[in-house]
Coordinates of C-alpha atoms in Angstrom, one line a residue:
P1 CA -17.9 196.7 177.1
G2 CA -16.1 197.0 180.4
S3 CA -12.6 196.1 179.0
R4 CA -10.5 198.6 177.1
Q5 CA -9.4 197.6 173.7
F6 CA -5.7 198.1 172.8
G7 CA -5.5 198.6 169.1
H8 CA -3.6 200.8 166.8
P9 CA -2.3 204.2 168.1
P10 CA -4.3 207.2 167.2
L11 CA -3.5 208.9 163.9
A12 CA -1.9 211.9 165.8
Y13 CA 0.8 209.7 167.1
A14 CA 1.5 208.3 163.7
R15 CA 1.8 211.8 162.3
M16 CA 4.3 212.8 165.0
A17 CA 6.4 209.7 164.4
T18 CA 6.8 210.4 160.6
P19 CA 9.2 213.4 160.9
F20 CA 11.3 211.5 163.4
L21 CA 11.6 208.4 161.2
V22 CA 12.4 210.5 158.2
G23 CA 15.2 212.3 160.2
C24 CA 16.5 208.9 161.3
G25 CA 16.6 207.7 157.7
V26 CA 18.5 210.8 156.6
A27 CA 21.0 210.5 159.4
A28 CA 21.5 206.8 158.6
G29 CA 22.1 207.6 155.0
C30 CA 24.6 210.3 155.8
M31 CA 26.4 208.0 158.2
A32 CA 26.6 205.3 155.6
L33 CA 28.0 207.8 153.1
R34 CA 30.6 208.9 155.6
G35 CA 31.5 205.3 156.3
A36 CA 31.9 204.6 152.5
L37 CA 34.2 207.6 152.3
H38 CA 36.3 206.3 155.2
V39 CA 36.6 202.9 153.5
A40 CA 37.4 204.5 150.1
Q41 CA 40.2 206.5 151.7
H42 CA 41.8 203.5 153.4
V43 CA 41.4 200.9 150.7
K44 CA 44.2 200.9 148.2
A45 CA 42.4 199.1 145.4
P46 CA 43.1 200.4 141.9
N47 CA 39.4 200.8 141.0
M48 CA 38.8 202.9 144.1
S49 CA 41.2 205.6 143.1
A50 CA 38.8 206.7 140.3
A51 CA 35.8 206.8 142.6
A52 CA 37.6 208.4 145.6
P53 CA 37.1 212.0 144.4
H54 CA 33.4 211.4 144.1
F55 CA 33.3 209.9 147.6
Q56 CA 35.3 212.8 149.0
A57 CA 32.9 215.4 147.5
A58 CA 29.9 213.5 148.8
G59 CA 31.6 213.2 152.2
A60 CA 32.4 216.9 152.3
A61 CA 28.8 217.7 151.5
A62 CA 27.6 215.3 154.3
N63 CA 30.0 217.0 156.8
N64 CA 28.8 220.4 155.8
M65 CA 25.2 219.3 156.2
Y66 CA 26.0 217.9 159.6
A67 CA 27.8 221.0 160.7
S68 CA 25.0 223.4 159.5
M69 CA 22.3 221.2 160.9
F70 CA 23.8 220.9 164.4
A71 CA 24.9 224.6 164.3
R72 CA 21.2 225.6 163.9
L73 CA 20.2 223.2 166.7
K74 CA 22.9 224.4 169.1
G75 CA 22.2 228.1 168.5
G76 CA 24.6 229.0 165.7
H77 CA 28.0 227.8 166.6
P78 CA 29.4 224.9 164.5
G79 CA 31.4 223.4 167.4
G80 CA 35.0 222.6 168.1
F81 CA 37.7 224.9 169.4
E82 CA 39.8 227.5 167.6
K83 CA 43.6 227.1 167.7
Q84 CA 44.1 230.4 169.5
M85 CA 41.3 231.3 171.8
T86 CA 39.5 234.6 171.2
R87 CA 37.3 236.6 173.5
K88 CA 34.3 235.7 171.4
E89 CA 35.1 232.0 171.8
A90 CA 35.7 232.5 175.6
A91 CA 32.3 234.1 175.9
L92 CA 30.7 231.2 174.1
I93 CA 32.5 228.6 176.3
L94 CA 31.4 230.3 179.5
N95 CA 27.9 231.1 178.1
V96 CA 28.1 234.8 178.9
N97 CA 26.2 237.2 176.6
R98 CA 29.1 239.4 175.6
E99 CA 32.8 239.5 175.4
N100 CA 33.1 242.3 177.9
A101 CA 30.8 240.9 180.5
P102 CA 31.3 242.0 184.1
K103 CA 33.9 240.1 186.1
A104 CA 31.3 238.9 188.6
D105 CA 29.3 237.3 185.8
V106 CA 32.3 235.7 184.3
K107 CA 33.4 234.3 187.6
E108 CA 29.9 232.9 188.3
A109 CA 29.7 231.4 184.8
H110 CA 33.1 229.8 185.2
R111 CA 32.0 228.3 188.6
K112 CA 28.9 226.8 187.0
M113 CA 30.7 225.4 184.0
M114 CA 33.4 223.8 186.2
L115 CA 30.8 222.2 188.4
L116 CA 29.3 220.6 185.3
N117 CA 32.6 219.7 183.7
H118 CA 35.2 219.1 186.4
P119 CA 37.5 216.1 185.7
D120 CA 37.0 214.8 189.3
R121 CA 33.3 214.5 188.5
G122 CA 33.7 212.7 185.2
G123 CA 34.4 215.7 183.0
S124 CA 37.1 216.0 180.4
P125 CA 40.4 217.5 181.5
F126 CA 40.7 219.1 178.0
V127 CA 37.3 220.8 178.4
A128 CA 38.2 221.9 181.9
S129 CA 41.4 223.5 180.6
K130 CA 39.4 225.3 177.9
I131 CA 37.0 226.6 180.6
N132 CA 39.9 227.9 182.7
E133 CA 41.5 229.4 179.6
A134 CA 38.2 231.2 178.8
L135 CA 38.2 232.6 182.4
D136 CA 41.7 233.8 182.0
M137 CA 40.8 235.4 178.6
L138 CA 37.7 237.2 179.8
S139 CA 39.1 238.3 183.2
N140 CA 42.1 239.9 181.5
R141 CA 44.6 237.8 183.4
A142 CA 48.0 237.7 181.9
K143 CA 49.3 234.2 181.1
R144 CA 51.2 233.2 184.2
S145 CA 54.7 232.1 183.5
S146 CA 56.0 229.3 185.6
A147 CA 58.8 230.0 188.1
F148 CA 60.3 226.6 187.5

């Protein structure tokens, strides 16, 4: 009577685990499909050439599903960078609400993003360059030409 029995978890915990496990299963299936597509593209077997278009279509569907799923989770942007930065992309990078945000807001947002992503603190040099490019784009700085 005085000792506590450790048995099965309550039913509520089991109900919470079910969506997580289903999501893990779907993600594992998509990753397996993506791996199969990768193998099919790199194997030069004659019987694979007939199956490759089917794998490519399935892989494209999996990539679209990944992109749309993560876009919804991240707030609507599918990720990646555009070839030529736009003011809209610059506002997304610096996390300011609009493309014509006040310069003080842009400068503060740039400072915060660089504190999080500076290469000296383990951040990516590429991401840091994109953050700086976004600052230049939103603060209307002309691209500086080198004197050398």
